[in-house]
Amino acid sequence: MDESRLDRDQKPQRSHRTRNIILTIILVLLVGGVAFGSYKYFAVKNAVNKAYNSAGLQKERDTGALLKNKKPISILLMGTDTGELGRTYKGRTDTMMVVTINPNTHKTLITSIPRDTAVNIPGYPDQSPAKINAAYAYGSAKTAIQTVQKMLNIPIDYYAMINMRGLVQVVDQVGGVTISPELTFDYEGYHFTKGQPTKMDGKKALAYSRMRYDDPRGDFGREQRQRQLLEGVVTKSGSVTSLLNQGFIDSIAKNTQTDLQFSDLSAIATGYLSARKNIENTYLSGQSGEMIDGQDMEVTPQSELQKKTDQIRSSLDLPHATTGDIALN
């Protein structure tokens, strides 16, 4: 399959105010690492070990020292929807967010990066310019991290990749959820009526969360529906902790890749969760509809790139620096 010509799809939609399935599942893991008796503790530890996958990239900062001294950290969160992780064809990232967690200011900043943002991907000059969501398809997590770092001139300390299809197992593990759809639509053989409480199993919930182009809010609408479902899961289970049965833990291990080790997650769970008190959501804003090399991409002005660089570096308590130079503007 010619990955260089994948995803010539409809006009991109901006993603903002994001608190979706990726962040929710990661936070479940953070809480789960320290909150249980020995059986669940070791079950979660085993799941995290199975999910571990080094990006194969020399980190720009000493992450061990950062966690030990409770310094701000950054995590690149990515979501894909092309089947289980570990497959031969990786696919592109549907979601990409830079999460910075500052335990000193008790703040978390989530910066969403539109999947169609136009960039020159490091190490792939013949395939550039390209949409940023192709970085993972070309060079896995390593290239995705390098692209974000060079685009915004920021350090990425860790990454986490979530397979969105894992939502099926998550919902089924709690016996399904009842959701009142935010709009009326048909998708993948299912019908949803706005405001009408609807019982959903995993497959129906996945369909509800995946629809994109019939939602006038675009990616933002899809993310809102994902968050609605995860809130339904937590409500159905009664508490976040009760989610961590063996089936749920196994599904997490199967659908997650990260270079966060169990010791890292434990350190974050004990020293960083106060940053959840204040979550700020922002997004990289560009001009959509630009045709580049036969593809519809989103071009980001230099001023906007600099603004996001300033916000992220400030969140990490880093000094001012000029933004990167690989984005098209």
XYZ file of C-alpha atoms in Angstrom:
329
model
C 0.000 0.000 0.000
C 1.328 3.461 -0.923
C 1.274 5.233 2.421
C 2.463 8.476 0.833
C -0.924 8.867 -0.767
C -3.162 7.685 2.037
C -5.846 9.744 3.693
C -6.762 12.167 0.910
C -9.953 12.805 2.744
C -12.348 15.622 3.410
C -11.385 19.023 4.761
C -9.743 18.871 8.187
C -11.572 20.060 11.277
C -9.865 21.727 14.221
C -9.571 19.834 17.493
C -9.922 21.700 20.803
C -11.089 21.356 24.431
C -9.893 17.783 24.226
C -10.305 15.332 27.077
C -10.939 12.132 25.212
C -10.477 8.410 25.485
C -6.688 8.588 25.270
C -6.260 10.879 28.254
C -8.927 9.043 30.259
C -7.326 5.627 29.822
C -3.863 6.979 30.622
C -5.208 8.564 33.808
C -6.885 5.285 34.737
C -3.474 3.639 34.477
C -1.900 6.379 36.575
C -4.437 5.926 39.339
C -4.406 2.146 39.101
C -0.674 1.889 39.634
C -0.817 2.753 43.321
C -4.403 2.386 44.459
C -4.920 -1.343 45.002
C -3.961 -4.398 46.963
C -1.187 -6.679 45.796
C -3.194 -8.683 43.226
C -4.430 -5.737 41.170
C -1.190 -3.873 41.741
C 0.836 -6.615 40.100
C -1.795 -7.126 37.400
C -1.546 -3.464 36.430
C 2.243 -3.610 36.621
C 2.226 -6.578 34.263
C -0.077 -4.743 31.852
C 2.199 -1.704 31.813
C 5.219 -3.930 31.187
C 3.441 -5.524 28.221
C 2.578 -2.103 26.831
C 6.147 -0.811 27.100
C 7.812 -0.095 23.770
C 10.813 2.190 23.499
C 10.610 4.805 20.763
C 14.271 4.116 19.934
C 15.121 7.782 20.297
C 17.634 9.521 22.560
C 15.556 11.715 24.865
C 16.369 15.404 24.951
C 16.078 15.508 28.761
C 16.896 13.267 31.713
C 13.364 12.045 32.389
C 14.367 10.081 35.469
C 15.704 13.242 37.086
C 12.592 15.165 36.079
C 10.301 12.689 37.830
C 12.550 12.368 40.881
C 12.545 16.148 41.369
C 8.883 16.564 40.401
C 9.685 18.797 37.461
C 7.136 19.448 34.668
C 7.004 16.730 31.995
C 5.536 16.347 28.520
C 3.762 13.347 26.996
C 2.885 12.981 23.322
C -0.467 11.173 23.186
C -1.459 9.563 19.897
C -4.517 7.606 18.865
C -4.967 5.283 15.919
C -8.032 3.452 14.637
C -6.710 0.814 12.266
C -6.842 -2.341 14.370
C -4.738 -3.770 17.180
C -1.297 -2.373 17.843
C 1.530 -4.577 16.655
C -0.048 -5.059 13.207
C 2.162 -4.931 10.088
C 0.388 -1.882 8.687
C 0.517 0.766 11.417
C -1.796 3.356 9.898
C -1.822 7.060 10.596
C -2.592 8.833 13.831
C -6.168 10.100 14.078
C -5.336 12.070 17.211
C -2.152 13.797 18.365
C -1.831 15.849 21.545
C 1.039 17.259 23.585
C 0.195 17.013 27.295
C 2.375 18.980 29.706
C 1.947 18.273 33.404
C 3.251 20.782 35.944
C 2.944 19.590 39.563
C 4.265 22.890 40.906
C 1.562 25.077 39.361
C -1.009 22.234 39.614
C -1.837 22.675 35.930
C -2.047 20.460 32.872
C -1.935 21.878 29.353
C -3.317 19.799 26.471
C -2.330 21.051 23.023
C -4.130 19.312 20.148
C -2.390 19.138 16.784
C -4.675 18.789 13.739
C -4.022 15.583 11.846
C -3.741 17.451 8.519
C -1.070 19.947 9.642
C 1.454 20.359 6.800
C 5.065 19.513 7.730
C 8.339 18.264 6.314
C 8.820 14.968 8.119
C 12.382 14.500 9.465
C 14.202 11.701 7.663
C 11.634 11.447 4.857
C 12.433 14.205 2.327
C 10.990 12.262 -0.606
C 7.624 11.960 1.152
C 7.556 15.594 2.273
C 5.660 17.813 2.569
C 3.049 15.621 4.205
C 0.294 15.664 6.787
C 1.651 15.291 10.298
C -0.471 12.185 10.835
C 1.804 10.391 8.343
C 4.835 10.698 10.629
C 3.853 7.618 12.632
C 3.070 5.624 9.483
C 6.530 6.336 8.040
C 8.712 5.953 11.105
C 6.589 4.838 14.081
C 6.682 6.666 17.411
C 10.283 7.791 16.901
C 9.461 9.848 13.808
C 6.214 11.172 15.275
C 8.121 12.448 18.320
C 10.889 13.969 16.199
C 8.338 15.728 14.015
C 6.515 17.348 16.925
C 9.772 18.326 18.632
C 11.176 19.956 15.505
C 7.895 21.586 14.520
C 7.457 23.396 17.850
C 10.999 23.327 19.319
C 9.850 21.566 22.482
C 11.078 18.431 24.284
C 8.874 15.342 24.322
C 9.676 13.300 27.428
C 7.340 10.345 26.867
C 4.815 9.052 24.385
C 1.681 6.901 24.586
C -0.154 5.334 21.663
C -3.733 4.106 22.114
C -5.693 1.936 19.697
C -9.169 3.481 19.597
C -10.718 0.120 18.820
C -9.854 -0.815 22.380
C -13.014 1.083 23.243
C -14.975 -2.044 22.312
C -13.344 -4.066 25.079
C -13.592 -1.204 27.578
C -17.347 -0.817 27.115
C -18.027 -4.550 27.057
C -16.061 -5.033 30.277
C -18.596 -2.904 32.172
C -21.618 -4.553 30.508
C -22.319 -1.737 28.069
C -23.276 1.874 28.701
C -26.413 3.955 28.239
C -25.767 7.248 26.453
C -28.022 10.067 25.260
C -26.584 10.911 21.796
C -25.614 14.517 21.156
C -27.038 14.456 17.623
C -29.102 12.263 15.291
C -27.200 10.235 12.687
C -26.706 6.824 11.094
C -23.290 5.192 10.969
C -21.983 1.693 10.250
C -25.486 0.191 10.404
C -26.447 1.862 13.686
C -28.984 4.634 14.246
C -28.608 7.267 16.961
C -31.306 9.745 17.992
C -30.387 12.994 19.724
C -31.390 13.051 23.376
C -32.803 9.496 23.408
C -31.093 7.245 25.995
C -29.470 4.398 24.058
C -27.898 1.207 25.446
C -24.630 0.540 23.623
C -22.352 -2.466 23.576
C -18.731 -2.070 22.510
C -19.314 -2.205 18.749
C -22.164 0.289 18.841
C -20.161 2.567 21.112
C -17.238 2.448 18.669
C -19.549 3.464 15.820
C -20.944 6.298 17.946
C -17.452 7.575 18.680
C -15.961 7.189 15.193
C -18.370 9.209 13.060
C -16.686 12.417 11.929
C -17.953 14.049 8.767
C -21.680 14.224 9.546
C -20.961 16.114 12.757
C -20.941 19.886 12.148
C -18.342 20.172 14.923
C -15.911 17.883 13.073
C -13.083 16.393 15.153
C -14.220 18.358 18.189
C -17.634 16.665 18.029
C -16.033 13.244 17.736
C -13.825 13.911 20.747
C -16.835 15.104 22.745
C -18.635 11.833 21.977
C -15.568 9.824 22.995
C -15.423 11.670 26.282
C -19.167 11.157 26.788
C -18.701 7.405 26.414
C -15.774 7.240 28.825
C -17.736 9.226 31.377
C -20.507 6.681 30.896
C -18.049 3.846 31.543
C -16.831 5.407 34.783
C -20.398 6.175 35.907
C -21.551 2.639 35.100
C -18.717 1.075 37.043
C -19.255 3.311 40.062
C -15.622 4.350 40.301
C -12.436 4.412 38.273
C -10.867 1.774 40.500
C -13.539 -0.828 39.788
C -12.653 -0.691 36.077
C -9.439 -2.528 36.721
C -10.725 -6.089 36.533
C -8.508 -8.594 34.757
C -10.377 -8.285 31.460
C -10.030 -4.516 31.420
C -6.361 -4.702 32.377
C -5.677 -7.215 29.599
C -7.429 -5.011 27.023
C -5.301 -2.041 28.080
C -2.106 -4.051 27.648
C -3.256 -5.185 24.206
C -4.223 -1.758 22.915
C -1.527 0.518 24.335
C 2.107 1.247 23.506
C 4.183 3.620 25.605
C 7.720 4.272 26.797
C 6.357 5.068 30.257
C 7.539 2.305 32.562
C 5.642 1.218 35.651
C 8.025 3.143 37.904
C 7.368 6.271 35.817
C 3.604 5.854 36.104
C 3.889 5.297 39.832
C 5.963 8.461 40.206
C 3.404 10.440 38.223
C 0.531 8.965 40.222
C 2.124 9.955 43.518
C 3.628 13.302 42.583
C 1.737 14.774 39.636
C -1.987 14.141 39.974
C -2.579 17.530 41.600
C -2.062 18.903 38.078
C -5.456 17.430 37.147
C -7.111 20.183 39.188
C -6.617 22.700 36.381
C -6.715 21.399 32.820
C -6.336 23.897 29.988
C -7.121 22.811 26.452
C -5.770 24.516 23.351
C -5.128 23.616 19.729
C -2.818 24.510 16.889
C -4.842 26.672 14.527
C -4.094 26.811 10.822
C -5.640 27.548 7.452
C -7.340 24.442 6.064
C -8.042 23.680 2.442
C -4.530 24.283 1.121
C -3.736 21.924 -1.781
C -0.115 20.779 -1.508
C 1.265 18.020 -3.707
C -2.275 16.920 -4.483
C -3.337 16.710 -0.826
C -5.652 18.913 1.223
C -3.526 20.112 4.155
C -3.667 22.640 6.956
C -1.020 25.359 6.855
C -0.087 26.984 10.172
C 1.132 30.605 10.353
C 4.519 31.190 11.946
C 2.891 33.415 14.569
C 0.568 30.584 15.625
C 3.436 28.111 15.852
C 5.386 30.547 18.014
C 2.353 31.073 20.251
C 2.022 27.341 20.913
C 5.771 26.987 21.439
C 5.604 29.750 24.045
C 2.622 28.155 25.814
C 4.142 24.691 25.977
C 7.606 25.841 27.028
C 6.082 28.070 29.699
C 4.063 25.095 30.974
C 7.349 23.150 31.217
C 9.085 26.047 33.024
C 11.487 26.390 30.083
C 12.879 29.702 28.751
C 11.620 31.342 25.579
C 12.865 29.893 22.296
C 12.082 30.411 18.635
C 9.596 27.921 17.267
C 10.643 25.147 14.898
C 11.123 25.362 11.156
C 9.651 22.215 9.546
C 5.980 23.265 9.365
C 4.685 24.855 6.163
C 3.483 28.421 6.597
